[in-house]
CSV table of C-alpha atoms in Angstrom, one decimal:
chain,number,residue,atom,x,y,z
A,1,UNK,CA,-13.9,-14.3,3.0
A,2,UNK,CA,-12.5,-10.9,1.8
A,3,UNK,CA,-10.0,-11.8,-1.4
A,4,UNK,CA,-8.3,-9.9,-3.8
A,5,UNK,CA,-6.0,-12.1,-6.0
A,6,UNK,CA,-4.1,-10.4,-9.1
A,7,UNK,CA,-2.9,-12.2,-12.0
A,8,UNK,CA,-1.7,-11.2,-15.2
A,9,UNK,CA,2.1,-10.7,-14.5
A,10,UNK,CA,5.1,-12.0,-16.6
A,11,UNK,CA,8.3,-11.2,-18.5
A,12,UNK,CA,7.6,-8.5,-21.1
A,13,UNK,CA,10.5,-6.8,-23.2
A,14,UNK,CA,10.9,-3.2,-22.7
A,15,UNK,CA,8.4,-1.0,-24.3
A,16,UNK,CA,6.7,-3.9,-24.2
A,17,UNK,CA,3.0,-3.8,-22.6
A,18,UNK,CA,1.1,-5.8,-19.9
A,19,UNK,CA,-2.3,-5.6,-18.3
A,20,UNK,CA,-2.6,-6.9,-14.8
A,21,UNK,CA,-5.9,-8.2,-13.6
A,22,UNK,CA,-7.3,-8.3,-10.0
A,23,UNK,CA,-10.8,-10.5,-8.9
A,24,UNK,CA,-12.1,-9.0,-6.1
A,25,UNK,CA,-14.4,-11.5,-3.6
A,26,UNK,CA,-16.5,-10.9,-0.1
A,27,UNK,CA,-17.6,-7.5,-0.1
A,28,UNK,CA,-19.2,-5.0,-2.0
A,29,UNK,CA,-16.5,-3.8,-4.9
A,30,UNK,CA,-18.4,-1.3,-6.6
A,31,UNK,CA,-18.2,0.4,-3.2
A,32,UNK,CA,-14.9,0.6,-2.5
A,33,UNK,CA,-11.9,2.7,-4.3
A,34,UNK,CA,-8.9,0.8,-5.6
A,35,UNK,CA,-5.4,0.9,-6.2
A,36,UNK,CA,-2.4,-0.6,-7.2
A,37,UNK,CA,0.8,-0.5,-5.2
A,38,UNK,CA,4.4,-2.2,-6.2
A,39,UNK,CA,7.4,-3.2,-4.7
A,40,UNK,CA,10.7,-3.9,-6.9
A,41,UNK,CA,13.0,-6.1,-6.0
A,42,UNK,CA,15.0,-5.2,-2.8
A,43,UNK,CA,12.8,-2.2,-2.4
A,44,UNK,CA,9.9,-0.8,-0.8
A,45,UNK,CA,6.3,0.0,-1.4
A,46,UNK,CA,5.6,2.3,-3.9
A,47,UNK,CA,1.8,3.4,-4.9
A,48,UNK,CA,1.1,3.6,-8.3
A,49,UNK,CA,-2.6,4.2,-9.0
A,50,UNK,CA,-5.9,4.5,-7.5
A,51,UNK,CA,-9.3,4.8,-8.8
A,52,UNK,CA,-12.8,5.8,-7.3
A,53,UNK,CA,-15.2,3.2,-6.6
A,54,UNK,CA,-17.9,4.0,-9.7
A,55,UNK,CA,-14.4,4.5,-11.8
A,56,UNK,CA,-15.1,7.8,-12.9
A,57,UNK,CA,-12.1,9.4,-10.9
A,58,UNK,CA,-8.6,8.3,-11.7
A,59,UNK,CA,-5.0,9.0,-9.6
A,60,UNK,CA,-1.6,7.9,-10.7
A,61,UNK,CA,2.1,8.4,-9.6
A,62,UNK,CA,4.2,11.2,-11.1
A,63,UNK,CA,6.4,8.0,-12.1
A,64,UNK,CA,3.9,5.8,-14.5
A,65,UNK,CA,1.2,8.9,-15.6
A,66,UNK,CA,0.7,8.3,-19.2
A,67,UNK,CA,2.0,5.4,-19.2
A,68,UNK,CA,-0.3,3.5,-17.1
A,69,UNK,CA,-4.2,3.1,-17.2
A,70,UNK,CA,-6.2,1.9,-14.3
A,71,UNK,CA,-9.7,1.0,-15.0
A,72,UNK,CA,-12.5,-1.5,-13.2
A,73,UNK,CA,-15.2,-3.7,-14.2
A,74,UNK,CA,-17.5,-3.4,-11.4
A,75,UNK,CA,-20.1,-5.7,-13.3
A,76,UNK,CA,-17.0,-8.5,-12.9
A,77,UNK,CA,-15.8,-7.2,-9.8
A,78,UNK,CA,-12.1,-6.8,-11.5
A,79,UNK,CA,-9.7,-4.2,-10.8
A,80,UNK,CA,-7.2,-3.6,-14.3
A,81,UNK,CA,-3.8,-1.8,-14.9
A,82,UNK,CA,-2.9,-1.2,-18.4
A,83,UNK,CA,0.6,-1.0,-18.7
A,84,UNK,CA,2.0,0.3,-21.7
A,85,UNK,CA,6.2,1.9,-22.5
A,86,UNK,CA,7.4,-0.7,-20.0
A,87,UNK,CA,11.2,-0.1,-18.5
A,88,UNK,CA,13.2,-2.2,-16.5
A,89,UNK,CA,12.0,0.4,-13.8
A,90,UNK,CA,9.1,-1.2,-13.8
A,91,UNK,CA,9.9,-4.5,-12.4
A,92,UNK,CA,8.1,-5.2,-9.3
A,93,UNK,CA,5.8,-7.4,-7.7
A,94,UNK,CA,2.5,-5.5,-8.1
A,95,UNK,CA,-0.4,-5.4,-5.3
A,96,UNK,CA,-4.1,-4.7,-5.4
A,97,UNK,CA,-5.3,-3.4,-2.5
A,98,UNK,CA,-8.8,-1.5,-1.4
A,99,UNK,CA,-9.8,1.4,0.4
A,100,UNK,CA,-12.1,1.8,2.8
A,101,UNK,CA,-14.3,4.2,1.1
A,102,UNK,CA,-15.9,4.6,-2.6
A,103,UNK,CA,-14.3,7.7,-2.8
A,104,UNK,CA,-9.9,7.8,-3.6
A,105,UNK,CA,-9.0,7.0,0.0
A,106,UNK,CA,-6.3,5.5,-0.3
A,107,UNK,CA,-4.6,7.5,2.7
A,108,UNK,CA,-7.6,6.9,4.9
A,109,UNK,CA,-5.8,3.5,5.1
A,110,UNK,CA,-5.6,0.1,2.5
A,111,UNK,CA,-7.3,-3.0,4.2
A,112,UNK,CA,-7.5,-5.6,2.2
A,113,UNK,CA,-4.9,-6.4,-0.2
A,114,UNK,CA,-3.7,-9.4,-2.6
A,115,UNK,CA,-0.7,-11.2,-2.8
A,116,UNK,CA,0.7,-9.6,-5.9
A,117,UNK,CA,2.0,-10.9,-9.3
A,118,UNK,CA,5.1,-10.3,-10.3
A,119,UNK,CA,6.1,-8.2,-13.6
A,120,UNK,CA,9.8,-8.7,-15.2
A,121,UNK,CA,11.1,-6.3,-17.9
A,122,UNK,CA,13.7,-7.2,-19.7
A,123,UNK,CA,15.2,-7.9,-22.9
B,1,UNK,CA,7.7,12.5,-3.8
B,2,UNK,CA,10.5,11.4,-2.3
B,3,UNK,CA,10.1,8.6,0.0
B,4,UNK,CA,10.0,8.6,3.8
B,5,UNK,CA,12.9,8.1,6.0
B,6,UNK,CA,12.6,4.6,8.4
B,7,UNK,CA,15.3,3.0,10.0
B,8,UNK,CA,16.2,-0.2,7.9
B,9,UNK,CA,16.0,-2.2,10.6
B,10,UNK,CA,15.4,-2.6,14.4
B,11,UNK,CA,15.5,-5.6,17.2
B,12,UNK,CA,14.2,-6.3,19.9
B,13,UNK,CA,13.6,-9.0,22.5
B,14,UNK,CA,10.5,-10.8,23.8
B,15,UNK,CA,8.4,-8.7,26.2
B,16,UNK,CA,10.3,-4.9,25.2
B,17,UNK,CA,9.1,-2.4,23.1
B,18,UNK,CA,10.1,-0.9,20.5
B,19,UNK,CA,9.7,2.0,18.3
B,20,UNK,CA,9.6,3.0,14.6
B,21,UNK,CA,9.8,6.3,12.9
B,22,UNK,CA,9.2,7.6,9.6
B,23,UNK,CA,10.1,10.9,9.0
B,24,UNK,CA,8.7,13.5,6.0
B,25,UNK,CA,8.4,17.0,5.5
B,26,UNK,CA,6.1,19.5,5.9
B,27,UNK,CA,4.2,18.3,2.4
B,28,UNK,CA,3.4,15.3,3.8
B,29,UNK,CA,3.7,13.5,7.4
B,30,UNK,CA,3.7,17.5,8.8
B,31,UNK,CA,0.8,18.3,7.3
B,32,UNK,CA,-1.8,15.6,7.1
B,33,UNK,CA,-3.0,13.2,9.5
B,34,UNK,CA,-3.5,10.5,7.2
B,35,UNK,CA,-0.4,8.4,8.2
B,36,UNK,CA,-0.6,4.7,8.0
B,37,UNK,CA,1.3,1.8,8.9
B,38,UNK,CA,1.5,-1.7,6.9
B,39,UNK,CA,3.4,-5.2,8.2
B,40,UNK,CA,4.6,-7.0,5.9
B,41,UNK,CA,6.4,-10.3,5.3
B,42,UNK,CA,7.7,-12.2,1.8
B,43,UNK,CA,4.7,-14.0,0.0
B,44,UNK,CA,2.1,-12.4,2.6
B,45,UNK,CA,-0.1,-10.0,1.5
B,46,UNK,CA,0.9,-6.5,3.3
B,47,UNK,CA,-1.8,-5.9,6.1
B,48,UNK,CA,-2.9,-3.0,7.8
B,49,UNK,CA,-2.0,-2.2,11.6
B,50,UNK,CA,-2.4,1.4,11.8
B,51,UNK,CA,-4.4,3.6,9.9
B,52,UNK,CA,-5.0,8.3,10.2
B,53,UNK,CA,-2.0,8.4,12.9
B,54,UNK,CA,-3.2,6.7,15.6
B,55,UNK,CA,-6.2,4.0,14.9
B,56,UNK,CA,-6.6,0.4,14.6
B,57,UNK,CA,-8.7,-1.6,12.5
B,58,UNK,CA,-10.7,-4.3,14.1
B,59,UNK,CA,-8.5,-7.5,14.7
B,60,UNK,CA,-5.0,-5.3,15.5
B,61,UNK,CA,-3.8,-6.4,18.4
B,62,UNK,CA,-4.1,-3.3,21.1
B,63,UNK,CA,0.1,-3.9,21.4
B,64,UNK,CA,0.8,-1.5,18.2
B,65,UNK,CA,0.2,1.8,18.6
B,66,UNK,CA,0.8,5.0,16.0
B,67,UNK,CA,1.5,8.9,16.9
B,68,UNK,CA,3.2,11.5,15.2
B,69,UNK,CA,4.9,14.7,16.3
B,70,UNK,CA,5.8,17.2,13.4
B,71,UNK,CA,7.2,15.7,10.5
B,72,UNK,CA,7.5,12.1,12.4
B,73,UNK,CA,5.1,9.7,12.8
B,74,UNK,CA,6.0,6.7,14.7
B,75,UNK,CA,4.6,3.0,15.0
B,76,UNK,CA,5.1,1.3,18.9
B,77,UNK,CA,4.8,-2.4,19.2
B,78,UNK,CA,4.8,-3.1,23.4
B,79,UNK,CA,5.2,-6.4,24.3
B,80,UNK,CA,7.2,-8.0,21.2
B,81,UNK,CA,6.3,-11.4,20.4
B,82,UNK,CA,8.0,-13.5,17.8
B,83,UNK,CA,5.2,-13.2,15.4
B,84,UNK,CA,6.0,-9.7,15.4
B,85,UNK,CA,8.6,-10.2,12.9
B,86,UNK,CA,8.2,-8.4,9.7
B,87,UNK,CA,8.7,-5.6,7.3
B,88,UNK,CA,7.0,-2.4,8.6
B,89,UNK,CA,6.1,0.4,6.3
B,90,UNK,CA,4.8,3.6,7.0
B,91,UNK,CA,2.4,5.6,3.9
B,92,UNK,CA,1.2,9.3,4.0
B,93,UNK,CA,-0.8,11.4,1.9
B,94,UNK,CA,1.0,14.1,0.2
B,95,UNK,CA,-1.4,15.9,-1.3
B,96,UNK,CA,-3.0,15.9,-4.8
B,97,UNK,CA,-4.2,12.7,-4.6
B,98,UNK,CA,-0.8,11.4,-3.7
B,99,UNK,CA,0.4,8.6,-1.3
B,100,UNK,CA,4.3,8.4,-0.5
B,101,UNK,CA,5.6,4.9,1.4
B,102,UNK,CA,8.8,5.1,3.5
B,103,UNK,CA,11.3,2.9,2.7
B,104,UNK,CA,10.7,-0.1,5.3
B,105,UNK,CA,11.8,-1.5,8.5
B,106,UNK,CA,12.9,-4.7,9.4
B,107,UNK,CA,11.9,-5.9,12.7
B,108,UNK,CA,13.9,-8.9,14.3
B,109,UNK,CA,12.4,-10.5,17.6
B,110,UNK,CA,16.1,-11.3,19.0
């Protein structure tokens, strides 16, 4: 069975850090992009980063760009965000979710995704 | 980006049909044909029904249906059934490596 499932979330102060973890399991990961979508509460979805399948190319929203690293470890099949000067902006249930092609394709469509873990900033 | 436009919410009955829209400008929805559609519902994982305007993955029921005219793309589910219920978002490329969502739609199966 195709699985993503994200952990890693929890209630950091602001400017605080977190790093959010995603197991990938039932296909190929190395040959698939990735990215990480949020949604805060009583909002929608918002994409916040994407990476290439080899994780040599990197994307990221205008909202979390140096503030935000996405990495993989293909050998572990784990997708990572790095999340570093963390504001109550931030707070969101955070999704992994792959693309359908190695390369950033996001926008050819997302079909698998997890079922997030949740990230609280406050003091 | 600024986000798409949806309608918060729409209804509908058993049987009908009903429409979505999700509106952008010409940096986005106008200009690329990579508009998709995700369903949603709270603790589900978001899955995806519509994918480059108009296609379905494998599994999508043949019932939803995506098109887009200018800036507007729209998402048609014929034949409502109660499982239908869900949060429905619309995502485009807007350029640069960019995705924008819209905002969501709640559909109610009256």
């Amino acid at each position: 069975e195709v699985q993503l499932l994200e952990s890693g979330g929890g209630l950091v102060h602001p400017g605080g850090s977190l790093r959010l973890s995603c197991v990938a399991s039932g296909f190929n990961f190395n040959d698939y992009a990735m990215s990480w979508v949020r949604q805060a509460p009583g909002k929608g979805l918002e994409w916040v980063s994407g990476i290439s399948g080899s994780g040599s190319n990197t994307y990221y929203a205008d909202s979390v760009k140096g503030r935000f690293t996405i990495s993989r470890d293909n050998s572990k099949n784990t997708l990572f965000l790095q999340m570093d000067s963390l504001t109550a902006a931030d707070t969101a249930v955070y999704y992994c979710a792959k693309a359908r092609y190695d390369f950033w394709s996001g926008h050819y469509g997302m079909d698998v995704w997890g079922q997030g873990t949740t990230v609280t900033v406050s003091s | 980006q600024s986000a798409l436009t949806q309608p918060a919410s729409v209804s509908g009955s058993p049987g009908q049909s009903i429409t979505i829209s999700c509106t952008g400008t010409s940096s986005d929805v106008g200009t690329y044909n990579f508009v998709s559609w995700y369903q949603h519902s709270p603790g589900i994982a978001p899955k995806l029904m519509i994918y480059e305007v108009n296609k379905r993955p494998s599994g999508v029921s043949i019932r939803f249906s995506g098109s887009k005219s200018g800036n507007t793309a729209s998402l048609t589910i014929s034949g409502l059934q109660a499982e239908d219920e869900a949060d429905y978002y619309c995502c485009s490329y807007a350029g640069f490596n960019n995705l924008v969502f819209g905002g969501g739609t709640k559909l109610t199966v009256l």
